[in-house]
């Protein structure tokens, strides 16, 4: 009998599989399909202070073994998330959820976090995942995640408004992700999650123009797995806080591999979009794969 | 319990085709199923018909789509339902890129991983007794199942179909066989009215002609022209099926959001069919 439980910043997960932000909405589309309580947890759609429509369409382009997206943080805004989305989620999900927070200024990150933390939905939230790495918005998002000083400032600002664990979601679109991760750790982060999507482009052969209205988008899917493994390995060997590994995971084997790279838990993103049952199936297969490779527990790293 | 519910829904779809009065909009109940190809035939130079056999019970309205996984492609291919029988669904697809090109070489007997019952579909309960259906090119297929359902209860179903030229025409006889009045427009004038579907409207939108509601699907510029002529100018309400590049196809990724009067909506989950009253161009 293998043990799939892991500890993430003081909260026990039944298994290390976390559905990644932006691929799982606020949970209920998937709750219609299967009991999402089988998940370790999920990270809800990136939430900003004001409602956002996001970028113009087309926002999606297919790639070899992956996809580009340039959704651009579409969300109903933090107040609507508290008033509408989370009460709806509460009916179908009974585990601590990861609250994904995005912003365009240090103050916005702190204010969104504060409102969620002080709301009557706060008891649902286990961790905050602070997204300083969205590649699809301008004047915010990723710019905080590409500079160690700015990353540190966001972490310090958010640290002041919540006692809950803070996991900082990092961008791979940097020269030295270790420096960013260390800055987050030094500023009070309880964990880091990586990688967000890699910036990419595709062109329409008929028109010669970019396929995405936003011109660039973020690459995800199996194509990015080796990059993610390398970055998780580098970061996990350089910081003492937990690393949540993500990027192209689409099987239980990938979960194990990501944990071998040093991840404490993993997030599954793009796989949910091509196979709505991906997380459920990965969780079902995980004990068998652990057994196959003689892994008894996932708790202390592999 | 869940199976019972699905059974009820699939029965109600059969009933719907027999008696349109009972059709009400239902939230799609998506299913992931394996469907077997039983036909994959060329209709025109670039248009193909594929018939798939298996559990199609999640499909609950004309205008819904299915999302097909293809080997070697990361994203599924969303394609409208054209026809539905007990245990089989027909789609018509146009070869537009690598994925649809590869679909043409799939042989009967091949099994495909398909998400079924996606999207809201057309609401036929408000068609009235004289609906007008307008389809252009690859947007025509979903109107076939709508017409097939509507002719059961409406005495008078008119269909306007637009093609680039006579060589690209398909399914005209099938619509006629249902008993619809069929009007054809071709862009080059090689068959029917020369021009776009909206050029075939002369007199049709006069109040004394008395169309009660319209249903349309086709290229973006056509949809906008139809909206202007039939809804804005002639004052007839209708339902428009939109197309957009999709990520997931079931409402999770927000890849296909459009702006409407009721805020942003996902083409795949809140649509693809939208009422004229809610559309923003």
Coordinates of C-alpha atoms in Angstrom, one line a residue:
Chain A
X1 CA 0.0 0.0 0.0
X2 CA 1.6 3.3 -1.1
X3 CA 1.0 6.7 0.6
X4 CA 0.1 9.5 -1.8
X5 CA -0.3 12.1 0.9
X6 CA 1.9 15.2 0.8
X7 CA 2.3 18.2 3.1
X8 CA 2.2 21.6 1.4
X9 CA 3.0 24.5 3.8
X10 CA 1.5 22.7 6.8
X11 CA -1.7 21.5 5.0
X12 CA -2.0 17.8 4.1
X13 CA -3.1 16.9 0.6
X14 CA -4.5 13.5 -0.1
X15 CA -2.4 13.4 -3.2
X16 CA 0.0 15.9 -4.8
X17 CA -2.2 16.7 -7.8
X18 CA -3.4 20.3 -8.0
X19 CA -5.4 21.4 -11.0
X20 CA -3.7 24.5 -12.2
X21 CA -5.2 28.0 -12.3
X22 CA -6.8 29.0 -15.6
X23 CA -7.5 25.5 -16.6
X24 CA -10.1 24.7 -14.0
X25 CA -12.3 27.8 -13.7
X26 CA -13.8 28.1 -10.3
X27 CA -14.2 24.3 -10.2
X28 CA -17.8 23.7 -11.0
X29 CA -17.5 22.9 -14.7
X30 CA -15.5 19.9 -13.6
X31 CA -17.7 19.2 -10.6
X32 CA -20.5 18.5 -13.1
X33 CA -18.2 15.8 -14.6
X34 CA -16.7 14.1 -11.6
X35 CA -16.2 14.5 -7.8
X36 CA -13.5 17.0 -7.7
X37 CA -12.9 16.2 -4.0
X38 CA -10.5 13.5 -5.4
X39 CA -8.0 16.3 -6.2
X40 CA -5.2 17.2 -3.9
X41 CA -6.8 20.6 -4.4
X42 CA -7.1 23.1 -7.3
X43 CA -5.9 26.7 -7.9
X44 CA -8.8 28.8 -9.0
X45 CA -8.9 31.2 -11.9
X46 CA -6.5 34.1 -11.5
X47 CA -8.5 36.9 -9.8
X48 CA -7.9 40.6 -10.0
X49 CA -9.4 43.6 -8.2
X50 CA -11.7 44.6 -11.1
X51 CA -13.6 42.4 -13.5
X52 CA -11.5 41.7 -16.7
X53 CA -12.7 40.6 -20.1
X54 CA -9.2 39.7 -21.1
X55 CA -7.6 39.9 -24.5
X56 CA -9.4 39.9 -27.9
X57 CA -9.9 36.5 -29.6
X58 CA -8.4 34.5 -31.1
X59 CA -6.8 33.6 -27.8
X60 CA -5.8 30.0 -28.6
X61 CA -3.4 28.5 -31.0
X62 CA -2.4 24.9 -31.3
X63 CA 1.3 23.9 -31.2
X64 CA 3.2 20.6 -31.5
X65 CA 2.5 18.9 -28.2
X66 CA 0.9 21.9 -26.7
X67 CA -0.9 25.1 -27.1
X68 CA -0.5 28.9 -26.8
X69 CA -3.1 30.9 -24.9
X70 CA -3.5 34.6 -24.5
X71 CA -6.6 34.7 -22.4
X72 CA -5.3 37.7 -20.4
X73 CA -6.7 37.1 -16.9
X74 CA -10.4 37.1 -17.8
X75 CA -12.2 37.0 -14.4
X76 CA -15.2 38.5 -12.7
X77 CA -13.2 40.5 -10.2
X78 CA -12.5 39.7 -6.5
X79 CA -15.8 40.9 -5.2
X80 CA -17.8 38.7 -7.5
X81 CA -15.6 35.8 -6.8
X82 CA -16.3 36.2 -3.1
X83 CA -20.1 36.8 -3.6
X84 CA -20.8 34.3 -6.4
X85 CA -18.1 31.9 -7.4
X86 CA -16.9 30.7 -4.0
X87 CA -20.4 30.1 -2.5
X88 CA -21.1 28.0 -5.6
X89 CA -17.9 26.1 -5.2
X90 CA -18.5 25.5 -1.5
X91 CA -21.4 23.2 -2.5
X92 CA -19.2 20.8 -4.4
X93 CA -15.7 21.1 -3.0
X94 CA -14.9 20.5 0.6
X95 CA -11.1 20.8 0.7
X96 CA -8.9 23.9 1.2
X97 CA -8.7 25.6 -2.2
X98 CA -5.7 27.6 -3.6
X99 CA -6.7 31.2 -4.3
X100 CA -4.8 32.5 -7.3
X101 CA -4.3 36.3 -7.2
X102 CA -3.1 38.5 -10.1
X103 CA -2.5 42.2 -10.3
X104 CA -1.2 45.2 -12.0
X105 CA 0.4 46.8 -9.0
X106 CA 1.9 45.8 -5.7
X107 CA -1.2 47.4 -4.0
X108 CA -3.6 45.4 -6.2
X109 CA -2.0 42.1 -5.2
X110 CA -2.3 43.0 -1.6
X111 CA -5.8 44.3 -1.8
X112 CA -7.2 41.3 -3.7
X113 CA -5.5 39.0 -1.1
X114 CA -6.8 41.1 1.8
X115 CA -10.4 41.0 0.5
X116 CA -10.3 37.2 0.0
X117 CA -8.6 36.7 3.4
X118 CA -11.1 38.9 5.3
X119 CA -14.2 37.6 3.4
X120 CA -16.7 35.1 4.8
X121 CA -15.3 32.7 2.2
X122 CA -11.8 32.8 3.8
X123 CA -12.2 29.5 5.5
X124 CA -12.3 27.8 2.1
X125 CA -8.9 29.1 1.2
X126 CA -5.8 27.0 2.2
X127 CA -3.1 28.9 0.3
X128 CA -2.7 32.0 -1.8
X129 CA -0.9 31.5 -5.1
X130 CA 0.4 34.9 -6.1
X131 CA 0.8 35.0 -9.9
X132 CA 3.6 37.3 -10.7
X133 CA 4.1 35.6 -14.1
X134 CA 1.2 36.1 -16.4
X135 CA 2.8 36.7 -19.9
X136 CA -0.4 37.9 -21.5
X137 CA -1.1 41.2 -19.8
X138 CA 0.8 44.5 -20.2
X139 CA 1.9 46.8 -17.4
X140 CA 1.6 44.1 -14.7
X141 CA 1.6 40.4 -14.4
X142 CA 4.9 39.0 -15.6
X143 CA 6.9 42.2 -15.1
X144 CA 6.7 41.5 -11.3
X145 CA 8.1 38.1 -11.8
X146 CA 11.1 39.0 -14.0
X147 CA 12.9 41.2 -11.4
X148 CA 14.0 39.9 -8.0
X149 CA 13.4 43.3 -6.3
X150 CA 9.9 43.7 -7.6
X151 CA 9.0 40.1 -6.9
X152 CA 10.2 40.6 -3.3
X153 CA 8.1 43.8 -3.0
X154 CA 5.0 42.0 -4.0
X155 CA 5.6 39.2 -1.5
X156 CA 6.3 41.6 1.3
X157 CA 3.1 43.6 0.5
X158 CA 0.9 40.4 0.4
X159 CA 2.7 39.0 3.5
X160 CA 1.3 41.9 5.5
X161 CA -2.4 41.1 4.8
X162 CA -2.6 37.3 5.4
X163 CA -1.4 34.6 7.7
X164 CA -2.2 31.9 5.2
X165 CA 0.6 30.2 3.3
X166 CA 1.9 32.3 0.3
X167 CA 3.0 30.4 -2.8
X168 CA 4.5 32.6 -5.5
X169 CA 3.9 31.5 -9.1
X170 CA 7.1 32.1 -11.1
X171 CA 7.7 32.9 -14.8
X172 CA 10.2 30.8 -16.8
X173 CA 10.7 33.8 -19.1
X174 CA 13.7 35.0 -17.1
X175 CA 17.5 34.5 -17.3
X176 CA 17.8 33.3 -13.7
X177 CA 14.7 31.8 -12.1
X178 CA 16.7 30.8 -9.0
X179 CA 17.4 34.5 -8.2
X180 CA 13.6 35.3 -8.4
X181 CA 12.8 32.2 -6.2
X182 CA 15.4 33.2 -3.6
X183 CA 14.1 36.8 -3.5
X184 CA 10.6 35.4 -2.8
X185 CA 11.9 33.2 -0.1
X186 CA 13.8 36.0 1.5
X187 CA 10.7 38.2 1.4
X188 CA 8.5 35.8 3.3
X189 CA 7.1 33.4 0.8
X190 CA 6.1 29.9 2.1
X191 CA 6.5 28.3 -1.3
X192 CA 7.0 28.8 -5.0
X193 CA 5.2 27.3 -7.9
X194 CA 6.6 27.0 -11.4
X195 CA 6.6 27.2 -14.3
X196 CA 4.0 29.5 -15.7
X197 CA 3.8 29.4 -19.5
X198 CA 6.7 30.2 -21.9
X199 CA 6.1 33.1 -24.2
X200 CA 5.6 32.1 -27.8
X201 CA 4.1 32.9 -31.2
X202 CA 2.5 31.3 -34.2
X203 CA 1.7 32.8 -37.6
X204 CA -1.1 32.2 -40.0
X205 CA 0.5 30.9 -43.2
X206 CA -2.4 32.4 -45.3
X207 CA -2.1 35.9 -44.0
X208 CA 1.5 36.0 -42.7
X209 CA 0.1 37.5 -39.5
X210 CA 0.3 36.2 -35.9
X211 CA -2.5 33.8 -35.1
X212 CA -3.2 35.3 -31.7
X213 CA -4.9 38.7 -31.4
X214 CA -2.5 39.5 -28.6
X215 CA 0.4 38.6 -30.9
X216 CA 2.2 36.5 -28.3
X217 CA 0.8 33.9 -25.9
X218 CA 2.0 31.4 -23.3
X219 CA 3.0 27.9 -24.3
X220 CA 1.8 25.0 -22.2
X221 CA 1.4 21.3 -22.6
X222 CA 3.8 18.3 -22.9
X223 CA 6.2 20.4 -25.0
X224 CA 7.3 22.4 -21.9
X225 CA 7.7 19.4 -19.5
X226 CA 11.6 19.2 -19.9
X227 CA 12.0 22.9 -19.3
X228 CA 9.7 22.7 -16.2
X229 CA 11.7 19.7 -14.8
X230 CA 15.0 21.6 -15.3
X231 CA 13.7 24.7 -13.6
X232 CA 12.0 22.9 -10.7
X233 CA 15.3 21.0 -10.2
X234 CA 17.3 24.2 -10.1
X235 CA 15.0 26.0 -7.8
X236 CA 14.4 23.1 -5.4
X237 CA 18.1 22.7 -5.0
X238 CA 18.5 26.4 -4.1
X239 CA 15.6 27.2 -1.7
X240 CA 14.4 25.7 1.5
X241 CA 10.7 26.3 0.9
X242 CA 8.4 23.9 -1.0
X243 CA 8.3 23.9 -4.8
X244 CA 5.1 23.2 -6.6
X245 CA 6.1 21.8 -10.0
X246 CA 4.1 22.3 -13.1
X247 CA 4.5 22.5 -16.9
X248 CA 3.2 19.8 -19.2
X249 CA 2.2 17.2 -16.7
X250 CA -0.3 14.8 -18.3
X251 CA 0.2 11.5 -16.7
X252 CA 1.0 9.8 -13.3
X253 CA 4.5 9.1 -14.6
X254 CA 5.0 12.8 -15.2
X255 CA 3.8 13.5 -11.6
X256 CA 6.5 11.1 -10.3
X257 CA 9.1 12.6 -12.5
X258 CA 8.3 16.1 -11.4
X259 CA 8.6 15.0 -7.8
X260 CA 11.9 13.4 -8.5
X261 CA 13.0 16.8 -9.8
X262 CA 12.3 18.2 -6.3
X263 CA 8.6 19.2 -6.3
X264 CA 6.6 18.8 -3.1
X265 CA 3.3 18.8 -5.1
X266 CA 2.4 19.3 -8.7
X267 CA -0.1 21.3 -10.8
X268 CA -1.8 19.9 -13.9
X269 CA -2.9 22.5 -16.4
X270 CA -3.3 22.1 -20.1
X271 CA -4.1 18.4 -19.8
X272 CA -7.4 19.4 -18.3
X273 CA -8.4 21.2 -21.5
X274 CA -7.9 18.3 -23.8
X275 CA -9.1 15.6 -21.4
X276 CA -11.6 16.9 -18.8
X277 CA -11.0 13.8 -16.7
X278 CA -7.2 14.2 -16.8
X279 CA -6.7 15.0 -13.1
X280 CA -9.0 12.3 -11.9
X281 CA -7.3 9.7 -14.1
X282 CA -3.8 10.7 -13.0
X283 CA -4.9 10.4 -9.4
X284 CA -6.3 7.0 -10.0
X285 CA -3.1 5.8 -11.7
X286 CA -0.7 7.4 -9.3
X287 CA -0.6 4.6 -6.7
X288 CA 0.0 2.0 -9.4
X289 CA 2.9 4.0 -10.9
X290 CA 4.4 4.5 -7.4
X291 CA 4.1 0.8 -6.9
X292 CA 5.7 0.1 -10.2
X293 CA 8.8 2.2 -9.4
X294 CA 8.9 1.1 -5.7
X295 CA 8.0 4.5 -4.3
X296 CA 6.2 4.0 -1.0
X297 CA 5.6 7.6 0.0
X298 CA 5.7 11.0 -1.7
X299 CA 6.1 12.9 1.6
X300 CA 9.8 13.5 1.9
X301 CA 10.6 13.9 -1.8
X302 CA 11.7 11.0 -3.9
Chain B
X1 CA -29.4 8.0 -11.1
X2 CA -27.1 9.7 -13.5
X3 CA -27.8 7.1 -16.1
X4 CA -31.5 7.4 -15.6
X5 CA -31.2 11.2 -16.2
X6 CA -29.2 10.7 -19.4
X7 CA -31.6 8.1 -20.6
X8 CA -34.5 10.5 -20.0
X9 CA -32.6 13.2 -21.9
X10 CA -31.8 11.0 -24.8
X11 CA -35.4 9.9 -25.0
X12 CA -36.5 13.5 -24.9
X13 CA -34.3 14.2 -27.9
X14 CA -36.1 11.5 -29.9
X15 CA -39.4 13.0 -28.8
X16 CA -38.1 16.4 -29.8
X17 CA -37.6 15.3 -33.4
X18 CA -41.1 13.8 -33.3
X19 CA -42.8 16.8 -31.6
X20 CA -40.9 20.0 -31.4
X21 CA -43.3 21.6 -28.9
X22 CA -41.7 19.8 -26.0
X23 CA -38.2 21.0 -26.8
X24 CA -36.8 23.3 -24.2
X25 CA -33.3 24.6 -23.8
X26 CA -31.3 22.3 -21.6
X27 CA -27.8 22.7 -20.1
X28 CA -25.5 20.4 -21.9
X29 CA -24.6 17.3 -20.1
X30 CA -21.2 16.5 -21.7
X31 CA -20.0 13.0 -22.1
X32 CA -16.6 11.7 -23.2
X33 CA -17.3 8.7 -25.4
X34 CA -15.6 6.5 -28.0
X35 CA -17.4 6.7 -31.3
X36 CA -16.7 4.4 -34.3
X37 CA -16.5 5.9 -37.8
X38 CA -19.1 4.2 -40.1
X39 CA -18.9 6.6 -43.0
X40 CA -16.3 9.2 -44.1
X41 CA -17.1 10.4 -47.6
X42 CA -16.3 13.4 -49.7
X43 CA -19.3 15.6 -50.5
X44 CA -17.5 18.3 -52.5
X45 CA -13.8 19.2 -53.3
X46 CA -13.1 20.2 -49.7
X47 CA -16.2 19.2 -47.7
X48 CA -16.6 15.8 -46.1
X49 CA -19.3 13.9 -44.2
X50 CA -18.5 11.7 -41.3
X51 CA -20.9 9.4 -39.5
X52 CA -20.0 8.1 -36.1
X53 CA -21.6 5.3 -34.2
X54 CA -21.9 5.0 -30.4
X55 CA -23.3 6.6 -27.3
X56 CA -24.6 10.0 -28.6
X57 CA -27.1 10.4 -25.7
X58 CA -25.5 13.5 -24.4
X59 CA -26.5 15.5 -27.6
X60 CA -29.7 17.3 -26.6
X61 CA -30.2 20.0 -29.2
X62 CA -29.5 21.0 -32.8
X63 CA -26.6 23.5 -32.9
X64 CA -24.6 21.6 -30.3
X65 CA -21.1 20.4 -31.3
X66 CA -18.8 17.5 -30.6
X67 CA -15.0 17.8 -30.0
X68 CA -12.8 15.1 -31.6
X69 CA -9.4 14.1 -30.4
X70 CA -7.0 13.3 -33.3
X71 CA -3.7 11.4 -32.9
X72 CA -0.8 13.8 -33.1
X73 CA -2.8 16.9 -32.3
X74 CA -2.9 18.5 -28.9
X75 CA -6.3 20.2 -29.1
X76 CA -9.5 18.6 -30.1
X77 CA -11.5 19.6 -33.2
X78 CA -14.9 21.1 -32.5
X79 CA -17.5 20.3 -35.2
X80 CA -21.2 20.9 -35.3
X81 CA -23.8 18.2 -35.2
X82 CA -25.5 17.9 -38.6
X83 CA -27.7 14.9 -38.0
X84 CA -28.6 12.6 -35.2
X85 CA -30.2 9.1 -35.2
X86 CA -30.5 6.5 -32.5
X87 CA -26.9 5.6 -31.8
X88 CA -25.2 7.7 -34.6
X89 CA -24.2 11.3 -35.2
X90 CA -23.4 12.8 -38.6
X91 CA -20.9 15.7 -39.0
X92 CA -19.9 17.7 -42.0
X93 CA -16.4 19.2 -42.0
X94 CA -14.4 21.4 -44.3
X95 CA -10.7 20.8 -44.8
X96 CA -9.2 23.9 -43.4
X97 CA -5.9 22.8 -41.9
X98 CA -3.8 19.9 -41.0
X99 CA -6.2 18.4 -38.5
X100 CA -9.2 18.3 -40.8
X101 CA -6.9 17.2 -43.7
X102 CA -5.9 14.2 -41.6
X103 CA -9.6 13.5 -40.8
X104 CA -10.2 12.7 -44.4
X105 CA -7.9 9.7 -44.3
X106 CA -9.6 8.1 -41.3
X107 CA -11.2 4.8 -42.4
X108 CA -14.6 3.4 -41.3
X109 CA -14.0 1.2 -38.3
X110 CA -11.6 3.7 -36.6
X111 CA -12.6 4.6 -33.1
X112 CA -12.3 8.3 -32.0
X113 CA -12.3 9.8 -28.5
X114 CA -15.1 12.4 -28.6
X115 CA -16.6 14.9 -26.2
X116 CA -20.4 15.0 -27.0
X117 CA -23.2 17.3 -26.0
X118 CA -21.2 20.5 -26.0
X119 CA -22.7 23.9 -26.3
X120 CA -26.3 25.1 -25.8
X121 CA -27.7 24.6 -29.2
X122 CA -30.7 26.2 -30.9
X123 CA -33.9 26.7 -28.9
X124 CA -36.6 25.5 -31.3
X125 CA -39.4 26.1 -28.8
X126 CA -39.7 29.7 -29.9
X127 CA -39.6 29.1 -33.7
X128 CA -43.2 30.0 -34.3
X129 CA -45.0 28.5 -37.3
X130 CA -42.9 30.0 -40.0
X131 CA -39.2 29.9 -39.2
X132 CA -36.4 31.0 -41.6
X133 CA -33.1 29.2 -41.6
X134 CA -30.0 30.8 -43.2
X135 CA -26.8 28.9 -43.6
X136 CA -23.5 29.8 -45.4
X137 CA -20.8 27.3 -46.4
X138 CA -19.5 25.2 -43.6
X139 CA -22.1 26.8 -41.3
X140 CA -24.9 24.9 -43.0
X141 CA -24.7 21.5 -41.1
X142 CA -26.2 22.5 -37.8
X143 CA -29.3 23.9 -39.6
X144 CA -30.0 20.5 -41.0
X145 CA -30.9 18.9 -37.6
X146 CA -32.8 22.1 -36.8
X147 CA -34.8 21.9 -40.0
X148 CA -35.4 18.2 -39.5
X149 CA -36.9 18.9 -36.1
X150 CA -38.8 22.0 -37.2
X151 CA -40.6 20.4 -40.1
X152 CA -42.4 18.2 -37.6
X153 CA -44.4 21.0 -36.2
X154 CA -44.1 24.0 -38.6
X155 CA -46.1 24.0 -41.7
X156 CA -43.6 26.3 -43.5
X157 CA -39.9 26.1 -43.1
X158 CA -37.8 28.2 -45.4
X159 CA -34.0 27.6 -45.8
X160 CA -31.6 30.0 -47.6
X161 CA -28.2 28.4 -48.3
X162 CA -25.2 30.3 -49.5
X163 CA -22.2 28.8 -51.3
X164 CA -19.2 30.1 -53.2
X165 CA -20.2 28.3 -56.4
X166 CA -22.3 25.4 -57.7
X167 CA -19.4 23.0 -57.3
X168 CA -19.3 23.6 -53.5
X169 CA -23.0 23.0 -53.0
X170 CA -24.0 20.1 -50.7
X171 CA -27.1 18.9 -48.8
X172 CA -29.5 20.9 -50.9
X173 CA -31.5 17.8 -51.8
X174 CA -31.5 16.7 -48.2
X175 CA -33.1 19.9 -47.1
X176 CA -35.6 19.6 -49.9
X177 CA -36.4 16.1 -48.9
X178 CA -37.4 17.3 -45.4
X179 CA -40.1 19.4 -47.1
X180 CA -38.3 22.8 -46.7
X181 CA -38.6 25.6 -49.2
X182 CA -34.9 25.9 -50.3
X183 CA -33.4 29.1 -51.8
X184 CA -29.8 29.0 -53.1
X185 CA -27.3 31.9 -53.5
X186 CA -23.9 31.4 -55.0
X187 CA -21.2 34.1 -54.8
X188 CA -20.3 33.6 -58.5
X189 CA -23.9 33.2 -59.7
X190 CA -23.2 29.7 -61.0
X191 CA -26.5 28.5 -59.3
X192 CA -29.5 30.3 -57.9
X193 CA -29.3 34.0 -56.9
X194 CA -25.9 35.6 -57.6
X195 CA -24.4 37.0 -54.5
X196 CA -24.6 36.3 -50.7
X197 CA -27.5 34.8 -48.7
X198 CA -28.6 38.4 -48.0
X199 CA -29.0 39.0 -51.7
X200 CA -31.6 36.2 -51.8
X201 CA -33.8 38.1 -49.3
X202 CA -35.6 40.4 -51.7
X203 CA -39.2 40.5 -50.4
X204 CA -38.6 37.7 -47.9
X205 CA -38.4 40.0 -45.0
X206 CA -41.6 42.0 -45.9
X207 CA -44.0 41.9 -42.9
X208 CA -46.7 40.2 -44.9
X209 CA -44.4 37.2 -45.6
X210 CA -44.6 36.7 -41.9
X211 CA -41.4 34.9 -40.8
X212 CA -41.7 34.2 -37.1
X213 CA -38.1 33.6 -36.1
X214 CA -34.7 32.9 -37.7
X215 CA -31.8 30.6 -37.2
X216 CA -28.4 31.1 -38.8
X217 CA -24.8 29.8 -38.9
X218 CA -22.0 30.7 -41.3
X219 CA -19.0 32.9 -41.7
X220 CA -18.7 36.0 -39.5
X221 CA -19.4 38.6 -42.2
X222 CA -22.5 36.7 -43.3
X223 CA -23.8 36.5 -39.7
X224 CA -23.4 40.2 -39.3
X225 CA -25.2 40.9 -42.6
X226 CA -28.0 38.6 -41.7
X227 CA -28.3 40.3 -38.3
X228 CA -28.6 43.7 -39.9
X229 CA -31.1 42.7 -42.6
X230 CA -33.3 40.3 -40.7
X231 CA -33.2 41.5 -37.1
X232 CA -32.4 45.2 -37.3
X233 CA -34.2 46.1 -40.6
X234 CA -37.0 43.6 -40.7
X235 CA -37.4 43.3 -36.9
X236 CA -37.4 39.5 -36.8
X237 CA -35.7 37.9 -33.8
X238 CA -33.4 35.0 -34.2
X239 CA -30.6 32.8 -33.0
X240 CA -27.1 33.0 -34.3
X241 CA -24.5 30.3 -34.0
X242 CA -20.9 31.6 -33.6
X243 CA -17.6 30.1 -34.4
X244 CA -14.4 30.8 -32.5
X245 CA -11.0 29.2 -32.0
X246 CA -11.4 27.1 -28.8
X247 CA -9.1 25.6 -26.2
X248 CA -11.2 23.1 -24.2
X249 CA -14.7 23.3 -25.8
X250 CA -16.4 22.9 -22.4
X251 CA -16.1 26.2 -20.6
X252 CA -12.9 25.8 -18.6
X253 CA -10.2 27.8 -20.3
X254 CA -11.9 31.1 -21.4
X255 CA -10.2 30.8 -24.7
X256 CA -13.3 31.7 -26.8
X257 CA -15.0 34.5 -24.8
X258 CA -16.9 37.1 -26.7
X259 CA -18.5 40.3 -25.4
X260 CA -22.3 40.3 -25.3
X261 CA -24.9 42.7 -23.8
X262 CA -25.0 40.3 -20.9
X263 CA -21.2 40.5 -20.3
X264 CA -18.6 38.2 -21.6
X265 CA -19.8 34.7 -22.7
X266 CA -17.9 31.6 -23.7
X267 CA -18.8 30.6 -27.2
X268 CA -18.2 26.9 -26.3
X269 CA -20.3 26.7 -23.2
X270 CA -22.7 29.7 -23.0
X271 CA -23.0 29.5 -26.8
X272 CA -22.3 28.7 -29.6
X273 CA -25.9 30.0 -30.2
X274 CA -26.8 33.5 -29.0
X275 CA -30.0 35.4 -29.3
X276 CA -30.1 38.5 -31.5
X277 CA -31.1 40.5 -28.4
X278 CA -27.8 39.7 -26.6
X279 CA -25.3 40.2 -29.4
X280 CA -22.7 42.9 -29.6
X281 CA -20.7 43.2 -32.8

